[in-house]
Amino acid sequence: MDRVTRGSQGTVTIVKLGGSVITDKKVAFSYRERVVRGLGKAMASSGLPVVLVHGGGSFGHTVAKTYGLSSRRSSPSPEGVSETREAMLGLDSKVCASLSAAGMHPYPFSPFTLLDREGGPSFIARLLRGGATPVTFGDVVHDGKGFRILSGDTVCVELAEMLGAARCVMAIDVAGLLDETGAVIKVLGDDGRAELSRLRPGSKGADATGGIALKVGEALRMASSGTEVRLVSGLRPAEFSKALKGVPFHGTTVKVPHGVSSG
Ligand code: IP8
């Protein structure tokens, strides 16, 4: 994607609200209204320009799994595609209602809009200038060969590159990336790929997109192009707030490798 010069929009923060935060993944179609409203209040009071992405949780993933639809395999079932999208659009409308109740002005759009690599950055910039918060989500897209799931984590990478975002805050349902003993890995450094092997067994479990392994891979991609990534519990709004503001927080920072400017 065409890059907007870092600095012109370098203050944009991308926020990914994970599906495990905004829904209870163990219970199909269970939306966590109070949690999302709390995070919305934290974003509204930060005063920062935020571009928001949310995951599928027990809405999109529940339906996608029923039809064998994933990020890896294209779906032979147009019915599965429609129902998965319907679930995502339903979830998105709940998220936007909670954000509005928290004092934000969400402007929802399909990440498909971002495939217009020329127009994407100015589309986002216009929304932000107008006082709206762009909101998008993991979606079902046609890649020319078939329908696949495009994870919200991958959407974050595209947005980070497109906007030259200084920071991406990923809200998850645990305090950060956990090592094999259950302790939070504070910094995932330059050797992030090697450190993947230290992740707590079980945390690599895949949903319809790729779970934590995909998230870490996408976080490393963002870090290597100059966006600092912070993984924080979305169930602890005070820590989420600190992560957003760029102050010390409890969670995992995915470090910008040496020699890459984030300025
Ligand atoms: O939860 C998946 O997005 P993710 C979206 O960010 C669908 O991986 C359609 C299941």
Coordinates of C-alpha atoms and ligand atoms in Angstrom, one line a residue:
M1 CA 0.0 0.0 0.0
D2 CA 1.1 3.5 -0.7
R3 CA 2.7 4.9 2.4
V4 CA 1.7 8.3 3.9
T5 CA 4.8 10.0 5.0
R6 CA 5.5 9.1 8.6
G7 CA 5.0 12.3 10.6
S8 CA 2.1 13.6 8.5
Q9 CA -0.2 11.0 10.0
G10 CA 2.4 9.4 12.3
T11 CA 0.3 10.1 15.3
V12 CA -2.5 7.8 14.2
T13 CA -2.9 4.9 16.6
I14 CA -4.3 1.6 15.3
V15 CA -6.4 -0.3 17.9
K16 CA -7.3 -3.9 17.4
L17 CA -10.0 -5.1 19.7
G18 CA -9.6 -8.9 19.7
G19 CA -12.6 -11.2 19.3
S20 CA -11.7 -12.8 22.7
V21 CA -12.2 -9.4 24.3
I22 CA -15.4 -8.1 22.7
T23 CA -17.1 -11.5 22.9
D24 CA -16.9 -14.6 25.1
K25 CA -15.4 -17.1 22.7
K26 CA -16.7 -20.0 24.6
V27 CA -20.4 -18.9 24.1
A28 CA -21.7 -18.4 20.6
F29 CA -22.9 -14.9 19.8
S30 CA -22.1 -13.5 23.3
Y31 CA -21.2 -9.9 23.0
R32 CA -19.5 -8.0 25.9
E33 CA -21.2 -4.6 25.8
R34 CA -19.8 -3.3 29.0
V35 CA -16.2 -4.2 28.1
V36 CA -16.4 -2.5 24.7
R37 CA -18.1 0.6 26.1
G38 CA -15.3 0.8 28.8
L39 CA -12.6 0.6 26.1
G40 CA -14.5 3.2 24.0
K41 CA -14.4 5.6 27.0
A42 CA -10.6 5.0 27.3
M43 CA -10.2 5.8 23.6
A44 CA -12.5 8.8 23.7
S45 CA -10.8 10.3 26.7
S46 CA -7.3 9.8 25.2
G47 CA -8.0 12.4 22.6
L48 CA -5.9 10.4 20.1
P49 CA -6.8 9.9 16.5
V50 CA -7.6 6.2 16.5
V51 CA -8.4 3.8 13.6
L52 CA -10.1 0.8 15.0
V53 CA -10.2 -2.8 13.9
H54 CA -12.1 -5.6 15.6
G55 CA -12.0 -9.4 15.3
G56 CA -14.7 -12.0 14.9
G57 CA -14.9 -13.7 18.2
S58 CA -17.9 -16.0 18.9
F59 CA -19.7 -14.3 16.0
G60 CA -17.6 -14.6 12.8
H61 CA -15.4 -17.6 13.9
T62 CA -18.4 -19.6 15.1
V63 CA -20.1 -19.4 11.7
A64 CA -16.9 -19.6 9.7
K65 CA -16.0 -22.9 11.4
T66 CA -19.4 -24.4 10.7
Y67 CA -18.7 -23.9 7.0
G68 CA -15.0 -24.8 7.0
L69 CA -14.2 -21.2 5.9
S70 CA -10.7 -20.0 7.0
S71 CA -7.9 -17.7 6.0
R72 CA -6.1 -20.7 4.4
R73 CA -8.8 -22.4 2.5
S74 CA -11.2 -20.9 0.1
S75 CA -14.8 -21.7 0.7
P76 CA -16.9 -23.6 -1.8
S77 CA -20.0 -22.4 0.1
P78 CA -21.5 -19.1 -0.9
E79 CA -24.0 -19.7 1.9
G80 CA -21.2 -19.9 4.4
V81 CA -19.7 -16.6 3.1
S82 CA -23.0 -14.8 3.4
E83 CA -23.7 -16.1 6.9
T84 CA -20.2 -15.3 8.1
R85 CA -20.4 -11.8 6.8
E86 CA -23.9 -11.4 8.3
A87 CA -22.5 -12.4 11.7
M88 CA -19.6 -9.9 11.3
L89 CA -21.8 -7.1 10.3
G90 CA -24.1 -7.8 13.2
L91 CA -21.1 -7.8 15.6
D92 CA -19.8 -4.6 14.0
S93 CA -23.1 -2.8 14.5
K94 CA -23.0 -3.8 18.2
V95 CA -19.4 -2.6 18.6
C96 CA -20.3 0.8 16.9
A97 CA -23.3 1.2 19.2
S98 CA -21.1 0.7 22.2
L99 CA -18.5 3.1 20.9
S100 CA -21.2 5.8 20.3
A101 CA -22.5 5.3 23.8
A102 CA -18.9 5.9 25.0
G103 CA -18.8 9.3 23.2
M104 CA -17.0 8.2 20.0
H105 CA -18.2 8.7 16.5
P106 CA -17.6 5.5 14.7
Y107 CA -17.7 5.2 10.9
P108 CA -17.8 1.5 10.0
F109 CA -16.5 0.2 6.7
S110 CA -15.5 -3.1 5.2
P111 CA -11.7 -3.5 4.9
F112 CA -12.4 -4.1 1.2
T113 CA -12.4 -0.3 0.9
L114 CA -8.6 -0.4 1.7
L115 CA -7.8 -2.5 -1.3
D116 CA -7.9 0.8 -3.2
R117 CA -4.3 1.5 -2.4
E118 CA -4.3 5.0 -3.9
G119 CA -7.6 6.1 -2.2
G120 CA -7.3 4.3 1.1
P121 CA -5.1 6.8 3.0
S122 CA -7.1 9.9 2.0
F123 CA -10.3 8.1 2.8
I124 CA -9.1 7.5 6.3
A125 CA -7.6 10.9 6.6
R126 CA -10.9 12.6 5.6
L127 CA -12.8 10.6 8.2
L128 CA -10.3 11.5 11.0
R129 CA -10.3 15.2 9.9
G130 CA -14.1 15.1 10.1
G131 CA -14.0 13.9 13.7
A132 CA -15.1 10.3 13.0
T133 CA -13.4 7.1 14.1
P134 CA -12.8 4.7 11.2
V135 CA -13.9 1.3 12.3
T136 CA -13.3 -1.9 10.3
F137 CA -13.1 -5.6 11.0
G138 CA -11.9 -9.1 10.0
D139 CA -14.0 -9.9 6.9
V140 CA -14.6 -12.4 4.2
V141 CA -12.9 -11.4 0.9
H142 CA -12.6 -12.8 -2.5
D143 CA -8.9 -13.1 -3.5
G144 CA -9.5 -14.0 -7.1
K145 CA -9.4 -17.8 -6.4
G146 CA -12.1 -17.9 -3.8
F147 CA -13.5 -16.5 -0.6
R148 CA -11.2 -16.5 2.4
I149 CA -11.2 -14.9 5.8
L150 CA -9.0 -11.8 6.0
S151 CA -8.1 -11.5 9.7
G152 CA -8.4 -8.2 11.5
D153 CA -4.7 -8.7 12.5
T154 CA -3.7 -8.6 8.8
V155 CA -6.0 -5.5 8.3
C156 CA -3.9 -3.8 11.0
V157 CA -0.7 -4.5 9.1
E158 CA -2.2 -3.0 6.0
L159 CA -3.4 0.1 7.9
A160 CA -0.1 0.5 9.8
E161 CA 1.8 0.6 6.5
M162 CA -0.7 2.8 4.7
L163 CA -0.9 5.4 7.5
G164 CA 2.7 5.1 8.8
A165 CA 1.2 4.6 12.2
A166 CA 3.4 5.2 15.2
R167 CA 1.7 2.6 17.3
C168 CA -0.7 -0.3 17.2
V169 CA -2.4 -1.4 20.4
M170 CA -3.8 -5.0 20.3
A171 CA -6.3 -5.7 23.1
I172 CA -6.4 -9.5 23.9
D173 CA -8.0 -11.5 26.7
V174 CA -4.7 -12.1 28.7
A175 CA -2.1 -9.7 30.0
G176 CA 0.2 -10.0 27.0
L177 CA 2.1 -12.8 25.4
L178 CA 2.8 -15.5 27.9
D179 CA 5.8 -17.7 28.1
E180 CA 5.8 -21.4 28.9
T181 CA 5.6 -20.6 32.7
G182 CA 2.6 -18.2 32.2
A183 CA 4.7 -15.1 32.8
V184 CA 4.2 -12.0 30.5
I185 CA 6.9 -11.6 28.0
K186 CA 7.6 -7.8 28.4
V187 CA 9.5 -7.3 25.2
L188 CA 9.4 -9.3 22.1
G189 CA 12.7 -8.2 20.7
D190 CA 14.6 -8.2 17.4
D191 CA 14.7 -12.0 17.6
G192 CA 11.0 -12.2 17.8
R193 CA 10.6 -15.2 15.5
A194 CA 12.9 -17.3 17.6
E195 CA 11.0 -16.2 20.7
L196 CA 7.8 -17.6 19.2
S197 CA 8.9 -21.0 20.4
R198 CA 8.8 -19.7 24.0
L199 CA 5.0 -19.0 23.8
R200 CA 2.9 -20.9 26.3
P201 CA 1.8 -24.2 24.8
G202 CA -1.8 -24.0 23.8
S203 CA -1.6 -20.3 23.1
K204 CA -0.9 -21.2 19.5
G205 CA -4.3 -22.9 19.0
A206 CA -5.8 -21.8 15.8
D207 CA -9.3 -20.3 15.2
A208 CA -10.6 -19.7 11.6
T209 CA -7.7 -17.4 11.0
G210 CA -4.6 -18.5 13.0
G211 CA -4.9 -17.4 16.6
I212 CA -2.0 -16.0 18.5
A213 CA 0.6 -17.3 16.1
L214 CA -0.9 -15.1 13.3
K215 CA -1.2 -12.2 15.7
V216 CA 2.5 -12.4 16.7
G217 CA 3.6 -12.8 13.0
E218 CA 1.6 -9.7 12.1
A219 CA 2.9 -7.7 15.1
L220 CA 6.4 -8.5 14.0
R221 CA 5.6 -7.4 10.4
M222 CA 4.3 -4.0 11.8
A223 CA 7.3 -3.6 14.1
S224 CA 9.8 -4.2 11.3
S225 CA 8.2 -1.4 9.3
G226 CA 8.4 1.0 12.2
T227 CA 5.1 0.7 14.1
E228 CA 5.5 -0.1 17.8
V229 CA 3.0 -2.8 18.8
R230 CA 1.6 -3.2 22.3
L231 CA -0.3 -6.3 23.4
V232 CA -2.4 -5.6 26.4
S233 CA -5.4 -7.0 28.2
G234 CA -8.6 -5.5 26.9
L235 CA -10.2 -6.7 30.1
R236 CA -8.1 -4.2 32.1
P237 CA -9.1 -0.8 30.8
A238 CA -6.5 1.1 32.9
E239 CA -3.7 -0.9 31.3
F240 CA -5.3 -0.5 27.9
S241 CA -5.4 3.3 28.5
K242 CA -1.7 3.4 29.3
A243 CA -0.8 1.3 26.3
L244 CA -2.8 3.7 24.1
K245 CA -1.0 6.8 25.5
G246 CA 2.4 5.3 25.1
V247 CA 3.3 5.3 28.8
P248 CA 4.6 2.2 30.7
F249 CA 2.0 -0.5 30.9
H250 CA 1.6 -4.2 31.9
G251 CA 1.8 -6.2 28.7
T252 CA 4.1 -7.0 25.8
T253 CA 5.8 -4.5 23.5
V254 CA 6.9 -5.7 20.2
K255 CA 10.1 -3.8 19.6
V256 CA 11.0 -1.8 16.5
P257 CA 14.2 -3.5 15.3
H258 CA 17.4 -1.4 15.3
G259 CA 17.8 0.8 12.3
V260 CA 14.1 1.3 11.6
S261 CA 12.9 4.8 12.4
S262 CA 9.6 5.2 14.1
G263 CA 9.8 8.9 14.4
Ligands
IP8_1 O1 -10.8 -12.5 14.6 C1 -11.8 -12.9 11.7 O2 -11.1 -11.8 12.2 P1 -10.1 -12.0 13.4 C2 -13.1 -12.4 11.0 O3 -9.4 -10.7 13.5 C3 -14.0 -13.5 10.6 O4 -9.1 -13.1 12.9 C4 -14.8 -13.3 9.4 C5 -14.1 -14.7 11.2

